[in-house]
CSV table of C-alpha atoms in Angstrom, one decimal:
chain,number,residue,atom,x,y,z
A,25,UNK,CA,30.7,33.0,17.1
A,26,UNK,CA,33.2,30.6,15.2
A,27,UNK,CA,30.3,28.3,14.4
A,28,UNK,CA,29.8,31.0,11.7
A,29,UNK,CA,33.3,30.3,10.1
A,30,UNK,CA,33.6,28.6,6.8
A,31,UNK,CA,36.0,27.3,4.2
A,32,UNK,CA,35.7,27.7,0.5
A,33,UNK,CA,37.3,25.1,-1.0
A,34,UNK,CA,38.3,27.5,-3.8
A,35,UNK,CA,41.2,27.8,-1.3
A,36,UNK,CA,41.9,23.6,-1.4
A,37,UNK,CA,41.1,23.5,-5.5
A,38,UNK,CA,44.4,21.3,-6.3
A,39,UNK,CA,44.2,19.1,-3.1
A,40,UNK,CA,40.4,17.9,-3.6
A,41,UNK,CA,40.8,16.6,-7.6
A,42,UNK,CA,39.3,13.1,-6.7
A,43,UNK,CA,37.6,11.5,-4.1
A,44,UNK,CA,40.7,10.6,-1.5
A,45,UNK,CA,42.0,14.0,-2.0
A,46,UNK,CA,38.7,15.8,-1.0
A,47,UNK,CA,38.2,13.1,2.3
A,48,UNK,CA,41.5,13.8,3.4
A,49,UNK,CA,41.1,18.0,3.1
A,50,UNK,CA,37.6,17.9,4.8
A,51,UNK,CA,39.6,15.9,7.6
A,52,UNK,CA,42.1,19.0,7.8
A,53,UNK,CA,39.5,21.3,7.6
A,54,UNK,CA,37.5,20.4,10.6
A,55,UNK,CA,40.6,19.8,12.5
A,56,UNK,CA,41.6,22.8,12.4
A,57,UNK,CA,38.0,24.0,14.0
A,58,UNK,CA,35.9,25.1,10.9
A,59,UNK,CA,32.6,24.0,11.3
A,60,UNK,CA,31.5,24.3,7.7
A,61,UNK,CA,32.5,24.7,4.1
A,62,UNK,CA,31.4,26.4,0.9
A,63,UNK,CA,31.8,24.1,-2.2
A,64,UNK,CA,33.3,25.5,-5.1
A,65,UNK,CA,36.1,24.1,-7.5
A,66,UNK,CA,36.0,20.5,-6.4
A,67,UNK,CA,37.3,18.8,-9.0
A,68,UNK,CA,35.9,15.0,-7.4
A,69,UNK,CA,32.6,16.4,-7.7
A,70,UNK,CA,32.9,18.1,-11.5
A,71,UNK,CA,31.5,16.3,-14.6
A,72,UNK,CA,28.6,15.1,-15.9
A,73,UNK,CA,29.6,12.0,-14.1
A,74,UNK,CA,31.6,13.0,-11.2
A,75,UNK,CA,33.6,10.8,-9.0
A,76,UNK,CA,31.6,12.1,-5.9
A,77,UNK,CA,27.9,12.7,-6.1
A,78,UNK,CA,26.2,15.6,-4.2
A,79,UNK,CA,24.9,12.4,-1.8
A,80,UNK,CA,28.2,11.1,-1.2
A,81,UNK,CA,29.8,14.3,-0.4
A,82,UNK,CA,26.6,14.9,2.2
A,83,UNK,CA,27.9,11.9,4.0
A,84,UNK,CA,31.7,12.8,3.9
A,85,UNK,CA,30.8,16.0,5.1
A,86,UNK,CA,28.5,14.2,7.8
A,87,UNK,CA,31.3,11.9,8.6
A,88,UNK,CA,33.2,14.6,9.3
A,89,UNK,CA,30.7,17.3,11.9
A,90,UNK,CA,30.9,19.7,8.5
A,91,UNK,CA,28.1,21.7,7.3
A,92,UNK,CA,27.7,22.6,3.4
A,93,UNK,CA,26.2,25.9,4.0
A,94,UNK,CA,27.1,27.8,0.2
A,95,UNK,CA,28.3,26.6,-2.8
A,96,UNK,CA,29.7,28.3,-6.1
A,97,UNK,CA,27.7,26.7,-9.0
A,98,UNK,CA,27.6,27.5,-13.4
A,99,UNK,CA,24.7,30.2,-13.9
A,100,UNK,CA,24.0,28.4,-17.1
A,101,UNK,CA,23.3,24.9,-15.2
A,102,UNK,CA,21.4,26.9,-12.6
A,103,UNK,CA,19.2,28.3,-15.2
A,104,UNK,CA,18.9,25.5,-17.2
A,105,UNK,CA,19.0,22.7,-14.9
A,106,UNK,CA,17.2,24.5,-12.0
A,107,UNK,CA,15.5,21.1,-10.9
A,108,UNK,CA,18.7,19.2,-10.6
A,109,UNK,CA,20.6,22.2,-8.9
A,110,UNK,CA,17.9,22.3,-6.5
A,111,UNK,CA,18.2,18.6,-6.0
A,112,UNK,CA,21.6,18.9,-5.4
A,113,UNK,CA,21.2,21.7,-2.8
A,114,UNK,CA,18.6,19.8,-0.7
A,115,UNK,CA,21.1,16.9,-0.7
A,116,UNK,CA,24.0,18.9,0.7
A,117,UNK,CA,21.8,20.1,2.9
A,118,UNK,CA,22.9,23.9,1.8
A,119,UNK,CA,20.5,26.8,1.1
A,120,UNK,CA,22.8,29.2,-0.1
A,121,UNK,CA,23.9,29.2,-4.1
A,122,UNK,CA,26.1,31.5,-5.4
A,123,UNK,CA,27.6,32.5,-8.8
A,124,UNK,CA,31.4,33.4,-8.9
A,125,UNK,CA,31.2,36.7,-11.6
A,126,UNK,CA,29.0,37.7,-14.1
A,127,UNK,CA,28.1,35.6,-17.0
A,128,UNK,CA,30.6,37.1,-19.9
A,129,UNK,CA,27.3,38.0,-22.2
A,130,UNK,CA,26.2,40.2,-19.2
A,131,UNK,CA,29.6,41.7,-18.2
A,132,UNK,CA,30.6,43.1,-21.1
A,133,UNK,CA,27.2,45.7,-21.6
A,134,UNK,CA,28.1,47.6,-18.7
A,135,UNK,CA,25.2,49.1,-17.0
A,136,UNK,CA,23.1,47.6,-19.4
A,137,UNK,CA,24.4,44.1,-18.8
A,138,UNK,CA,23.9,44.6,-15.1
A,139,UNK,CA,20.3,45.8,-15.4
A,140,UNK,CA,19.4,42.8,-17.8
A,141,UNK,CA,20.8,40.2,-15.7
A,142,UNK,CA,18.5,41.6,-12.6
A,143,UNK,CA,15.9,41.0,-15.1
A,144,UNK,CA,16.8,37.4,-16.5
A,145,UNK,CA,17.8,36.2,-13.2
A,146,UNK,CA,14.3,36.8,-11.4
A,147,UNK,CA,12.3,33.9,-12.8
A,148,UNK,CA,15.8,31.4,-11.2
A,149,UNK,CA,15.9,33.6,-7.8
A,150,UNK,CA,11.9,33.0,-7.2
A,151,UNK,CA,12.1,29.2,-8.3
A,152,UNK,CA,15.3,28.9,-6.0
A,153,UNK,CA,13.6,30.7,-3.1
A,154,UNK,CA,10.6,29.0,-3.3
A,155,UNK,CA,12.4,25.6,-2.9
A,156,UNK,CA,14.2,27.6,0.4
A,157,UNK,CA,17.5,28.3,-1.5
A,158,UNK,CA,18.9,31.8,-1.5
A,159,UNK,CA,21.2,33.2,-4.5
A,160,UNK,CA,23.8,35.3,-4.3
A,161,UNK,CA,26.7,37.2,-6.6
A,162,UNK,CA,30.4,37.1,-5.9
A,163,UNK,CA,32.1,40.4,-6.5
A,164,UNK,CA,35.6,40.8,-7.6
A,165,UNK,CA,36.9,44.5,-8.3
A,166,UNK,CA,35.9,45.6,-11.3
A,167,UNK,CA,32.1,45.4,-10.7
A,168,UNK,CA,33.2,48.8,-8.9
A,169,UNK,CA,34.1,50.1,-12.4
A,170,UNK,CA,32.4,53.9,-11.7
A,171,UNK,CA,29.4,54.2,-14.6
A,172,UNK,CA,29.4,58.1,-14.1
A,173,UNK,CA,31.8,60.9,-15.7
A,174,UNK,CA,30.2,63.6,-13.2
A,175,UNK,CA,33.3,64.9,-10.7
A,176,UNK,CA,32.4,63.6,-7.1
A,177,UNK,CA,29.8,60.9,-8.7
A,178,UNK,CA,31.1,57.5,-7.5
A,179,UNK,CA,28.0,55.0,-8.6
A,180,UNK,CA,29.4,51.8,-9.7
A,181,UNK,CA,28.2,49.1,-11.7
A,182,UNK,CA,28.1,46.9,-8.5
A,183,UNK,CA,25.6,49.7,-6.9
A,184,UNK,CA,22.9,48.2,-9.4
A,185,UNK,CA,23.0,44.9,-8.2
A,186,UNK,CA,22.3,46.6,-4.2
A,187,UNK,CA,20.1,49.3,-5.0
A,188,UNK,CA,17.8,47.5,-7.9
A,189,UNK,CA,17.9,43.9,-7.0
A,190,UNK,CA,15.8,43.8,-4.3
A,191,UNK,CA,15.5,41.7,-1.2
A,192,UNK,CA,16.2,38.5,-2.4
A,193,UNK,CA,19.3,39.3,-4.5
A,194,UNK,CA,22.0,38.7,-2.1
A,195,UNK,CA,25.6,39.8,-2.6
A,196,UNK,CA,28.3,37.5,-1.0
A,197,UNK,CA,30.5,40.3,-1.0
A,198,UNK,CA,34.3,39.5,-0.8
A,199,UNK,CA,36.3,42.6,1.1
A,200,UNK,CA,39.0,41.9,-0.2
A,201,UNK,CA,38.5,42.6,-3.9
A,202,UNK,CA,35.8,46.0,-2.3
A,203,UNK,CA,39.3,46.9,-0.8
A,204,UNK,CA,41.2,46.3,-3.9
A,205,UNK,CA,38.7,48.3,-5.9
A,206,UNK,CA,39.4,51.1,-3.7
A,207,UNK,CA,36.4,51.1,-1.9
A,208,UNK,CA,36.0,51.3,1.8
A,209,UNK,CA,34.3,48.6,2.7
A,210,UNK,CA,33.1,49.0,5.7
A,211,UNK,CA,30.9,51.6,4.5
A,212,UNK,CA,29.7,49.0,1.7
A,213,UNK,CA,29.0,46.2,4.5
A,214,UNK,CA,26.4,49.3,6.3
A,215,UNK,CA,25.1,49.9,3.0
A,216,UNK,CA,24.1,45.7,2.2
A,217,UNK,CA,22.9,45.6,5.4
A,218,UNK,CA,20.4,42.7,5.1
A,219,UNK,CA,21.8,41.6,1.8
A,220,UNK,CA,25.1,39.8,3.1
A,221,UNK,CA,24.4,36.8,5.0
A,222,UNK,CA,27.4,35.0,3.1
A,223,UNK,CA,30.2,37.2,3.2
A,224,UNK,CA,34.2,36.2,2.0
A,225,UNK,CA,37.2,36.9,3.9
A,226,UNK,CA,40.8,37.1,2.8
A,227,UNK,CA,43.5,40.1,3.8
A,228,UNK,CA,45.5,41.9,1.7
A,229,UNK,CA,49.2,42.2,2.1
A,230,UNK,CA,52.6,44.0,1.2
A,231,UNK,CA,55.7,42.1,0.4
A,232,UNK,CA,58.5,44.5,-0.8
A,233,UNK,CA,56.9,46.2,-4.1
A,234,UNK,CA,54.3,43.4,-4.5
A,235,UNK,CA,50.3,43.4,-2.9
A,236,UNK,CA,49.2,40.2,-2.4
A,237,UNK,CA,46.6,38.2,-0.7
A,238,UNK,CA,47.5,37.1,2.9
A,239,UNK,CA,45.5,34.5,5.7
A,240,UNK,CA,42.8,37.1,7.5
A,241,UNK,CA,45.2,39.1,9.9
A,242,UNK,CA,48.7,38.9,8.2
A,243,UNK,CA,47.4,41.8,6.7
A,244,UNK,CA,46.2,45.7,6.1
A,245,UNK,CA,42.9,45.6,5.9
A,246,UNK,CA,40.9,46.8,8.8
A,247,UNK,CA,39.4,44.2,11.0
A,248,UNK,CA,39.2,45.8,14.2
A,249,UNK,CA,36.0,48.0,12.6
A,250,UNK,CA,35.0,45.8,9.8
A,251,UNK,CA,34.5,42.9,11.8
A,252,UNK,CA,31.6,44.8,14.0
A,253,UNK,CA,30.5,46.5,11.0
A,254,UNK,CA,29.6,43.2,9.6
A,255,UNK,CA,27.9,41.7,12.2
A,256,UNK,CA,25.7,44.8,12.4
A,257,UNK,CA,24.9,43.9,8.9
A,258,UNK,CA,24.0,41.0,9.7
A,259,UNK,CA,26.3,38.4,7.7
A,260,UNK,CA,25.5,35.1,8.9
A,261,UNK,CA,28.7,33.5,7.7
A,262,UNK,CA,32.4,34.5,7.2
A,263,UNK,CA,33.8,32.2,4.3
A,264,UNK,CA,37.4,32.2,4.3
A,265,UNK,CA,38.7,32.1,0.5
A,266,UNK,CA,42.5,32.9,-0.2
A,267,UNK,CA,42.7,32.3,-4.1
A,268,UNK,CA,46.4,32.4,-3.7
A,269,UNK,CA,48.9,30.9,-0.9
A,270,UNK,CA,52.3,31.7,-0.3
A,271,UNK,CA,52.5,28.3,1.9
A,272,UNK,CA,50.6,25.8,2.6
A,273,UNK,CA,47.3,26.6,2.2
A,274,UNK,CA,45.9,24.6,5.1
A,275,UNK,CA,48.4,26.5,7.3
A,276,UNK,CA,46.9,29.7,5.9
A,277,UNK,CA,43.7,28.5,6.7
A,278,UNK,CA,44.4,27.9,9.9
A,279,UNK,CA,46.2,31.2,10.3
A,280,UNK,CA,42.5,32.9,9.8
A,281,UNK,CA,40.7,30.4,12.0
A,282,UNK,CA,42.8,31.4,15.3
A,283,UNK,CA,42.2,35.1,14.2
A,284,UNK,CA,39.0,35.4,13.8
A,285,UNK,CA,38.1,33.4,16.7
A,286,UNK,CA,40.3,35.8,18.6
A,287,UNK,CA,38.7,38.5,17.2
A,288,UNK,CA,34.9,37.3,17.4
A,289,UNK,CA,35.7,36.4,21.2
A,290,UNK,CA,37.4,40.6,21.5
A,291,UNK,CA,34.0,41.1,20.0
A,292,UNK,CA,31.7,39.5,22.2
A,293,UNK,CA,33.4,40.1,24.9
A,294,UNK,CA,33.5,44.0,24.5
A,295,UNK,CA,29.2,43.4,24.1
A,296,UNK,CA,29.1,41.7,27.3
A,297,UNK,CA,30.5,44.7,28.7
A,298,UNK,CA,28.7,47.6,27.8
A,299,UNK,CA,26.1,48.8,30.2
């Protein structure tokens, strides 16, 4: 199961600003054992004329046994440049395109906003699927902003995008921010079951007074159920994104790898077991 582990280079964002920067952290990356990335924040690749094309980073990822499998890209270039962000997909190889939040026109109407984006968004979905692409929507916490004054009424503004957006509107749902929200998210994984293929993982952490976000497993949250949860939902990736690193960020990232790989073998070895 760890060929279904993945960086997000959010995590790397100050060590991949040019070319020699971003080589040298795909090099870490796969020595540590992740088999694939999502690319977001790469400052090489950013621009109108970026030091690393989408066809140059296919071969350093190449060079290096990685896989692109999801990237973070602008909704405004994926609306208005759907060709070229298509393009740019095939190239990479990657069939998984994400935004990182809600445009601000959108997020600041409240249910209204999240109702009009399902709307605006459907022509870019269908042209994205059509060309084998699947989009998704990164959560932070205050998509779980409750949209009902009713006692005992807990719909969010996030429970729009799972209950209206249908099929093909996928949410690469990060549990750490669910958790943050105050939302138990293992009960959100059963109910996006079929919607998460792309999923992000970070832990969250007390230091004295101060909660903070920790490598997967330094942590509180609760992987010993969310971790099965998940894969009955039938995420096909776990993206490991710390936004913030209290040391070295490749050591954090390594920290998660030897978890999780502990934990998927616990996992499939308690499977292998059960009459």
């Amino acid at each position: 199961m760890t060929s279904s582990l993945a960086v997000q280079t959010y995590t790397l964002r100050d060590f991949t600003k040019n070319a020699e920067g971003f080589a040298r952290s795909l090099e870490k990356i796969r020595a540590i054992g992740y088999p694939a990335v999502q690319l977001s924040a790469v400052g090489a690749m950013a621009g109108e004329a970026p030091e690393v094309s989408a066809a140059e980073a296919r071969r350093m990822l190449d060079d290096n046994g990685l896989r692109c499998i999801a990237t973070h890209r602008d909704w405004t270039r994926l609306t208005q440049n759907t060709d070229e962000e298509i393009e740019f997909h095939q190239t990479l190889g990657c069939d998984y395109a994400a935004i990182g939040g809600l445009p601000g026109n959108y997020s600041s109407d409240g249910p209204a906003g999240f109702l009009a984006f399902l709307r605006d968004s459907a022509p870019v979905i269908r042209r994205l699927k059509d060309a084998g692409i699947r989009f998704g929507y990164h959560n932070h916490s205050w998509e779980f902003e409750r949209v009902s004054a009713r006692p005992g009424d807990k719909h969010t503004l996030l429970d729009i995008f799972l209950e209206e957006g249908g099929p093909e509107f996928f949410l690469e749902l990060d549990l750490y921010w669910v958790s943050h929200a105050g939302v138990n998210p293992e009960r959100f994984v059963e109910r996006g079951h079929g919607r998460l293929p792309v999923i992000h993982v970070k832990d969250k952490g007390v230091i004295g007074h101060e909660t903070l976000m920790t490598p997967v497993g330094e942590g509180n949250l609760d992987w010993t159920h969310l971790l099965p949860a998940c894969a009955a939902a039938g995420v096909e990736w776990y993206v490991v994104e710390q936004d913030e690193c209290r040391r070295d960020p490749f050591d954090c990232l390594a920290s998660s790898y030897q978890f999780l790989k502990t934990s998927f073998s616990h996992l499939l070895s308690h499977r292998e077991k059960k009459p």
